[in-house]
mmCIF file of C-alpha atoms and ligand atoms in Angstrom:
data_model
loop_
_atom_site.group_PDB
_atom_site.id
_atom_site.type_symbol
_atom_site.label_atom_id
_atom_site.label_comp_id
_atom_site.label_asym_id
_atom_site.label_seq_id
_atom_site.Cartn_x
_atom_site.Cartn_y
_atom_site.Cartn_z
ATOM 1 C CA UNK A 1 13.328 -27.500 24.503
ATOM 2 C CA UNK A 2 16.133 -28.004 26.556
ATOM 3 C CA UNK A 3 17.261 -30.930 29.260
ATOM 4 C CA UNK A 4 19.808 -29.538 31.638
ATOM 5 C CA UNK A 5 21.364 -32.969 33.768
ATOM 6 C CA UNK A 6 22.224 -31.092 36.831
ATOM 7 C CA UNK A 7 23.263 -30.493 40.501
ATOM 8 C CA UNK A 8 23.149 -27.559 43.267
ATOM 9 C CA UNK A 9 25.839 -25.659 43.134
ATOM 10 C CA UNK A 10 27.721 -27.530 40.587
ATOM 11 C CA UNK A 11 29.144 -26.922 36.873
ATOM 12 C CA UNK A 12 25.557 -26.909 35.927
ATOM 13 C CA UNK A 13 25.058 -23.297 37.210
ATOM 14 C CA UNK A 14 26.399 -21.343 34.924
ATOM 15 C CA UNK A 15 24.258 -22.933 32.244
ATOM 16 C CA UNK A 16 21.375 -23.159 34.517
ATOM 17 C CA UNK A 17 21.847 -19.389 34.489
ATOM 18 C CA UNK A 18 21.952 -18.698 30.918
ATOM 19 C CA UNK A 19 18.772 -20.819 30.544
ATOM 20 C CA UNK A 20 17.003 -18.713 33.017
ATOM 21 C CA UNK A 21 18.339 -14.935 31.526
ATOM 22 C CA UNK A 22 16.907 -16.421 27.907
ATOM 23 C CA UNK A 23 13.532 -17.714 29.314
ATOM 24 C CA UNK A 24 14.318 -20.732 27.004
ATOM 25 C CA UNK A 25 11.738 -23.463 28.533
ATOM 26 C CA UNK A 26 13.675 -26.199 29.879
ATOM 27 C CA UNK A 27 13.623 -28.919 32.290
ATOM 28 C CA UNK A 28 16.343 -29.946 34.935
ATOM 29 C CA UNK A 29 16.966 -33.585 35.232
ATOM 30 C CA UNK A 30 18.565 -34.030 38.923
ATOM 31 C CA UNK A 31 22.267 -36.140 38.893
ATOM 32 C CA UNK A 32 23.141 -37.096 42.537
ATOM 33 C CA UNK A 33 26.649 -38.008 42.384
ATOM 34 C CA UNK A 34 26.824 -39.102 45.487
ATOM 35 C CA UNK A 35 24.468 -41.500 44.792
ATOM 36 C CA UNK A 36 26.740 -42.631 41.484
ATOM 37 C CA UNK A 37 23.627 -41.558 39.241
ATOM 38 C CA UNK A 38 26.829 -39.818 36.890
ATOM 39 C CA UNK A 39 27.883 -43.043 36.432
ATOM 40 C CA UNK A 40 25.242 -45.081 34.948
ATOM 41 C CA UNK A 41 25.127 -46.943 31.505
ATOM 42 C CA UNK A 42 22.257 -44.863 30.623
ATOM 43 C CA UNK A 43 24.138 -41.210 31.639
ATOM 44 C CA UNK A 44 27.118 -42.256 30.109
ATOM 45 C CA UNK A 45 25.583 -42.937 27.151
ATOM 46 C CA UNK A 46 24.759 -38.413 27.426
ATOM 47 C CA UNK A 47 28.222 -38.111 28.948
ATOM 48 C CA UNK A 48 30.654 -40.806 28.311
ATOM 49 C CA UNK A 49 33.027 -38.262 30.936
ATOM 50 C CA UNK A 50 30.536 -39.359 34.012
ATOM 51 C CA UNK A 51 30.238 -35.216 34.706
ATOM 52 C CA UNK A 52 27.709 -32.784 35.298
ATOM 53 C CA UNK A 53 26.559 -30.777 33.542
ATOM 54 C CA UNK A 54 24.840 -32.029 30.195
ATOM 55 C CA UNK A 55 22.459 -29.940 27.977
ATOM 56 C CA UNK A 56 19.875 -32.192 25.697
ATOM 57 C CA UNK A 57 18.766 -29.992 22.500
ATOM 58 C CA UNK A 58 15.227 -31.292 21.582
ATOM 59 C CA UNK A 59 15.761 -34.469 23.026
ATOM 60 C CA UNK A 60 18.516 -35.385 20.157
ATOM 61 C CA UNK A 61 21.966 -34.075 20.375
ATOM 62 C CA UNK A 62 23.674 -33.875 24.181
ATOM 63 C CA UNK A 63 26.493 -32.084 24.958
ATOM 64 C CA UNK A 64 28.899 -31.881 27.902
ATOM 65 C CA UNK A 65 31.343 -29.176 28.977
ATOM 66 C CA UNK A 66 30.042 -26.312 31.133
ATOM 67 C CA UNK A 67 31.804 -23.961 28.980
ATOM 68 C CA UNK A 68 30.732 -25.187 25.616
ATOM 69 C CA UNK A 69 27.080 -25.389 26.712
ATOM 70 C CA UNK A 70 27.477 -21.559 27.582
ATOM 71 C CA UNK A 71 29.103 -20.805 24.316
ATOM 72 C CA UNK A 72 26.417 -22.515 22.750
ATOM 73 C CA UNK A 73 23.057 -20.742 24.583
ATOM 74 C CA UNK A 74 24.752 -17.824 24.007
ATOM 75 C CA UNK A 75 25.232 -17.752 19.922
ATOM 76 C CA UNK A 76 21.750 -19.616 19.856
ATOM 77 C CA UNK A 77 19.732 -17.123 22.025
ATOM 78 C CA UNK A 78 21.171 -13.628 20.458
ATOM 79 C CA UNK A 79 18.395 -11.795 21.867
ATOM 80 C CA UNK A 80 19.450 -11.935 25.050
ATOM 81 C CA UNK A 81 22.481 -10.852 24.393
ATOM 82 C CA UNK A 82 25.012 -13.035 26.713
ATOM 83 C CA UNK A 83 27.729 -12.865 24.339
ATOM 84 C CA UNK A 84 29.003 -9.642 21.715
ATOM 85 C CA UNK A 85 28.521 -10.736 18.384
ATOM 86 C CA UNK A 86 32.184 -11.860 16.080
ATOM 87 C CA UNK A 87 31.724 -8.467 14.549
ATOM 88 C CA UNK A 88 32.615 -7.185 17.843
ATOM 89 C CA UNK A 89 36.408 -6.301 19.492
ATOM 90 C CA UNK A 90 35.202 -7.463 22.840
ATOM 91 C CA UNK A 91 34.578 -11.031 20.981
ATOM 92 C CA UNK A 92 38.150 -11.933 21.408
ATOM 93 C CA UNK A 93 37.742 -10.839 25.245
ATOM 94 C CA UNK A 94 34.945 -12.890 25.655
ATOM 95 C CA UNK A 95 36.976 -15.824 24.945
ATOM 96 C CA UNK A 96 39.723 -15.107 26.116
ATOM 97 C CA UNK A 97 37.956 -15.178 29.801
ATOM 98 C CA UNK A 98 35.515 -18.015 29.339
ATOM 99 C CA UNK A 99 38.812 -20.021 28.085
ATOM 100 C CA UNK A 100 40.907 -18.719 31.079
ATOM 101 C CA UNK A 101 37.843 -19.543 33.331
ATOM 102 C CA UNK A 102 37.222 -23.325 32.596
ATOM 103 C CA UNK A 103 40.794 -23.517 31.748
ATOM 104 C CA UNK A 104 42.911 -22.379 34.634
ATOM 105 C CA UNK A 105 40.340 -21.694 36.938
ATOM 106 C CA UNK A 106 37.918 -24.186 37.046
ATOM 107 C CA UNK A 107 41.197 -27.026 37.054
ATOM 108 C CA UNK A 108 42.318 -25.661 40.081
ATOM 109 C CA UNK A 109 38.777 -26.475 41.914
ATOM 110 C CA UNK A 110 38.875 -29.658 40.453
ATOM 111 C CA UNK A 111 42.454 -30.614 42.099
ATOM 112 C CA UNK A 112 41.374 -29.342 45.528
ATOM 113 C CA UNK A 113 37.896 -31.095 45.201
ATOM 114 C CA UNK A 114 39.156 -34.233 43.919
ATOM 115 C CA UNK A 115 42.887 -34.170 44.977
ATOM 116 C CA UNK A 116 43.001 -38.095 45.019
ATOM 117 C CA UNK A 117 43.210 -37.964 41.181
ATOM 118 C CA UNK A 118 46.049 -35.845 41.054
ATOM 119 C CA UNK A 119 48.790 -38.055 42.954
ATOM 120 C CA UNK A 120 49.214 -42.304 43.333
ATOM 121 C CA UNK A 121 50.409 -41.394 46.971
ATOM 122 C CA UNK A 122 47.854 -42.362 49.257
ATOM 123 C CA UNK A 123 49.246 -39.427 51.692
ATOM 124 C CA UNK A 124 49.348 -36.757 48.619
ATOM 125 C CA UNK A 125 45.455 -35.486 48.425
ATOM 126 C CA UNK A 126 46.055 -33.089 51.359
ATOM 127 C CA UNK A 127 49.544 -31.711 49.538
ATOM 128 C CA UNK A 128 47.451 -31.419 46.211
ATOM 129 C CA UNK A 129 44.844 -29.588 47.720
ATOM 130 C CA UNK A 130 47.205 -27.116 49.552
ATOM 131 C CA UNK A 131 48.544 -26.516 46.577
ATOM 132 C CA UNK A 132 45.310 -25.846 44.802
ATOM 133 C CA UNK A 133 44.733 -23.543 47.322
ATOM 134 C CA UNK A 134 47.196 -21.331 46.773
ATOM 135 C CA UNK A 135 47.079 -21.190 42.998
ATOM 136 C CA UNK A 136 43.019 -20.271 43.788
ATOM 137 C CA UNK A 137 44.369 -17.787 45.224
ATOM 138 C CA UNK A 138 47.166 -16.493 42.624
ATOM 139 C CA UNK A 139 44.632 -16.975 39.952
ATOM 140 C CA UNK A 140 41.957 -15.067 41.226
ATOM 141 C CA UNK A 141 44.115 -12.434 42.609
ATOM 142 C CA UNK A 142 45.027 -11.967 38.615
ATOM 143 C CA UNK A 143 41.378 -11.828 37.754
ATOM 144 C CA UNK A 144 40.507 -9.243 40.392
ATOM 145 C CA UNK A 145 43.060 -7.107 39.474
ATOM 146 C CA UNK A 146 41.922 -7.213 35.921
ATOM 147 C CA UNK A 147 38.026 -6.288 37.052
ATOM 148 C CA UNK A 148 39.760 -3.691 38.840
ATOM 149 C CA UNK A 149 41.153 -1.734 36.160
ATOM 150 C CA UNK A 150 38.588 -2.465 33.819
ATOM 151 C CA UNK A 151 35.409 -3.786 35.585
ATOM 152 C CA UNK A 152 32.615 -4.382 36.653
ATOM 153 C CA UNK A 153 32.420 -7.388 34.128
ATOM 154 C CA UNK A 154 35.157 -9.220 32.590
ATOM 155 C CA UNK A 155 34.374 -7.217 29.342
ATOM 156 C CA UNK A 156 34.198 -4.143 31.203
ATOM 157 C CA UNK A 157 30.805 -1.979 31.796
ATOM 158 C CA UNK A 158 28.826 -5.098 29.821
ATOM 159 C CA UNK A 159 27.590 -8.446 31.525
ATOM 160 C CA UNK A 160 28.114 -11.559 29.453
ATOM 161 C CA UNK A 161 28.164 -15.614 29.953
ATOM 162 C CA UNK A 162 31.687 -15.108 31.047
ATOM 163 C CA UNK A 163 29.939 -13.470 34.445
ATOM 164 C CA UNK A 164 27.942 -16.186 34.989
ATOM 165 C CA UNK A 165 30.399 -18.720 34.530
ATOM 166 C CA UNK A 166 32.555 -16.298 37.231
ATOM 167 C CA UNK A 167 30.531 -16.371 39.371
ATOM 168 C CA UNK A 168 29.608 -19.812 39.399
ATOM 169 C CA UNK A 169 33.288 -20.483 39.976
ATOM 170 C CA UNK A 170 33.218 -17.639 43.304
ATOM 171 C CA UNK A 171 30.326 -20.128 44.679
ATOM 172 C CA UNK A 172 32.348 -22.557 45.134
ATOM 173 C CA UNK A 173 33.576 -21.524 48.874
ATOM 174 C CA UNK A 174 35.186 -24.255 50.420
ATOM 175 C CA UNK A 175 38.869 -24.012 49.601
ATOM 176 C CA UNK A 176 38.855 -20.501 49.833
ATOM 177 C CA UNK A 177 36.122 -19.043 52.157
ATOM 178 C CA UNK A 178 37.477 -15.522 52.589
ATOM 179 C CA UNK A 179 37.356 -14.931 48.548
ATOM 180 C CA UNK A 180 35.220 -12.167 48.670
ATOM 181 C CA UNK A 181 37.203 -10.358 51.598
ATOM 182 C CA UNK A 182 40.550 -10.498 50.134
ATOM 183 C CA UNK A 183 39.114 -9.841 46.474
ATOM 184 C CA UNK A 184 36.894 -7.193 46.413
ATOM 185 C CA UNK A 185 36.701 -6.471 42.262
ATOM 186 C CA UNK A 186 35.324 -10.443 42.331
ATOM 187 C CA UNK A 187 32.879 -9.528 44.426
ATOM 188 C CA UNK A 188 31.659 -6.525 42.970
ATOM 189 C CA UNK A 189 30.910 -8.592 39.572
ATOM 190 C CA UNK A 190 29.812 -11.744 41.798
ATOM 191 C CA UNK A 191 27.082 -9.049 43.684
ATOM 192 C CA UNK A 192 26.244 -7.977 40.371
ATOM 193 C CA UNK A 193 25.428 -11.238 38.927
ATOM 194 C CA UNK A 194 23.456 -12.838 42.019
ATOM 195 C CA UNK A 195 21.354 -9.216 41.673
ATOM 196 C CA UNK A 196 19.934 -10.380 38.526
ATOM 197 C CA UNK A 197 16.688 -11.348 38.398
ATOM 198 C CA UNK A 198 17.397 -14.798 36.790
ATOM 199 C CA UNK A 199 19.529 -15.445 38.824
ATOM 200 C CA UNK A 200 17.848 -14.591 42.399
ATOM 201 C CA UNK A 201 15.349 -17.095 40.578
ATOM 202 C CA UNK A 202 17.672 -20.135 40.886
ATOM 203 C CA UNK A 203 19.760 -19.292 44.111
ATOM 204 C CA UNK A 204 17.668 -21.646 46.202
ATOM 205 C CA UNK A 205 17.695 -24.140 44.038
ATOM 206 C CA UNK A 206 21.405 -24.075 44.213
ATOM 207 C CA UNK A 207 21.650 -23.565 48.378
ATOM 208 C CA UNK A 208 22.770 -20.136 47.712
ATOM 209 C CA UNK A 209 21.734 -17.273 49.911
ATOM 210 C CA UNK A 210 19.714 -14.009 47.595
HETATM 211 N N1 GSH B 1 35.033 -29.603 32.698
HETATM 212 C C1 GSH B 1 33.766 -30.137 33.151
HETATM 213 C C2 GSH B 1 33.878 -30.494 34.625
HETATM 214 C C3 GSH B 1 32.571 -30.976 35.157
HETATM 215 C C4 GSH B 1 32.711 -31.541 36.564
HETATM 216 O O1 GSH B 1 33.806 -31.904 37.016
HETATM 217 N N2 GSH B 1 31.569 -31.628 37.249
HETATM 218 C C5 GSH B 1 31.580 -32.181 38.574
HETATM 219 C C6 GSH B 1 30.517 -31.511 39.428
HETATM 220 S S1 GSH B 1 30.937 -29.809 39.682
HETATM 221 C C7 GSH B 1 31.274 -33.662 38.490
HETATM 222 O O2 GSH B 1 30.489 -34.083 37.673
HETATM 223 N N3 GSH B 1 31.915 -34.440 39.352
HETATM 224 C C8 GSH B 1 31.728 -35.841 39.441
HETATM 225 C C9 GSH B 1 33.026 -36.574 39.232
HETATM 226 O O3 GSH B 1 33.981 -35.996 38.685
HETATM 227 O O4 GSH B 1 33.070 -37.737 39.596
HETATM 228 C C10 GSH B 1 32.675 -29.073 32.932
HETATM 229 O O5 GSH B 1 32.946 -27.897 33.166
HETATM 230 O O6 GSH B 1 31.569 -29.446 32.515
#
């Protein structure tokens, strides 16, 4: 049994995803953060970091990191074959773009959603964000070239974790609202993913049209 700590449209998606395309049962525990519930004794104890998301495995061990909790529902749930196995060549792909994801990515949301951490000048957030605009922009220009030559998925003709995690990242419209105009390979795999039926499952949850 799993506990997923978890908001809409948040870092939780992607493993709110993988929990719904393995059918594992689980439970979502809601975190307002705009309420400060990340930051009490008692979630902190889960997530010293004060983030969401955090996976509970029978009620013992938590972990944090979005991308870890992937990598971890997908080498525990096979079956349902999220991830190609290490005997695999597309292994080392499958890294490579979860990695590149939360690594490059994901960072660049973070500075534009919380630009305040990023500078000591009161008057820098709006500089920080412009900036994280435009690497948004560089970095998923790289990505949709990339599902251009070799798409529809990040490995290719096969759908994996690093889709979902993709396209939880291609949710996240505010900085760059035009995303799927200007980057049409990104779209193509983002249509692809929200077709699923686990995911069409959870898109309301999440505020996110079907
Ligand atoms: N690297 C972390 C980032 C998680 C993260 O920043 N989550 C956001 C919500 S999308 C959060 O908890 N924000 C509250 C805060 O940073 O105060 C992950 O992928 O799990």
């Amino acid at each position: 049994m799993y506990t997923l700590y978890w908001g809409p449209n948040s870092a939780a998606l992607a493993p709110q995803i993988l929990l719904e395309e393995i059918a594992a049962p689980h439970e979502l525990k809601t975190i307002d953060t705009s309420q400060q519930q990340h930051q009490t004794a008692d979630y902190l104890k889960l997530n010293p970091n004060g983030k969401i998301p955090t996976l509970v495995i029978d009620g013992k061990q938590a972990l944090f990191e979005s991308a870890a909790i992937c990598l971890y529902l997908a080498d525990r749930h096979p079956e349902a074959k999220l991830a190609p196995s290490i005997a695999e060549p597309a292994r080392g792909l499958y890294y490579q773009w979860l990695a590149h994801l939360t690594n490059t990515l994901q960072p660049a949301y973070l500075a534009y959603y919380y630009p305040d951490r990023l500078t000591d000048d009161p008057k820098g957030a709006p500089l920080v964000q412009s900036r994280a605009r435009k690497d948004l922009a560089q970095i998923w220009g790289r990505i949709d070239k990339a599902l251009g030559e070799k798409g529809p998925y990040l490995l290719g003709d096969r759908y994996s974790a690093c889709d979902a995690f993709l396209f939880m990242l291609s949710c996240w419209q505010e900085p760059l609202p035009d995303l799927y105009g200007r980057f049409k390979n990104v779209k193509r795999c983002a249509e692809l993913v929200r077709a699923r039926p686990a995911v069409q499952r959870i898109l309301p949850a999440n505020g996110l049209a079907a």
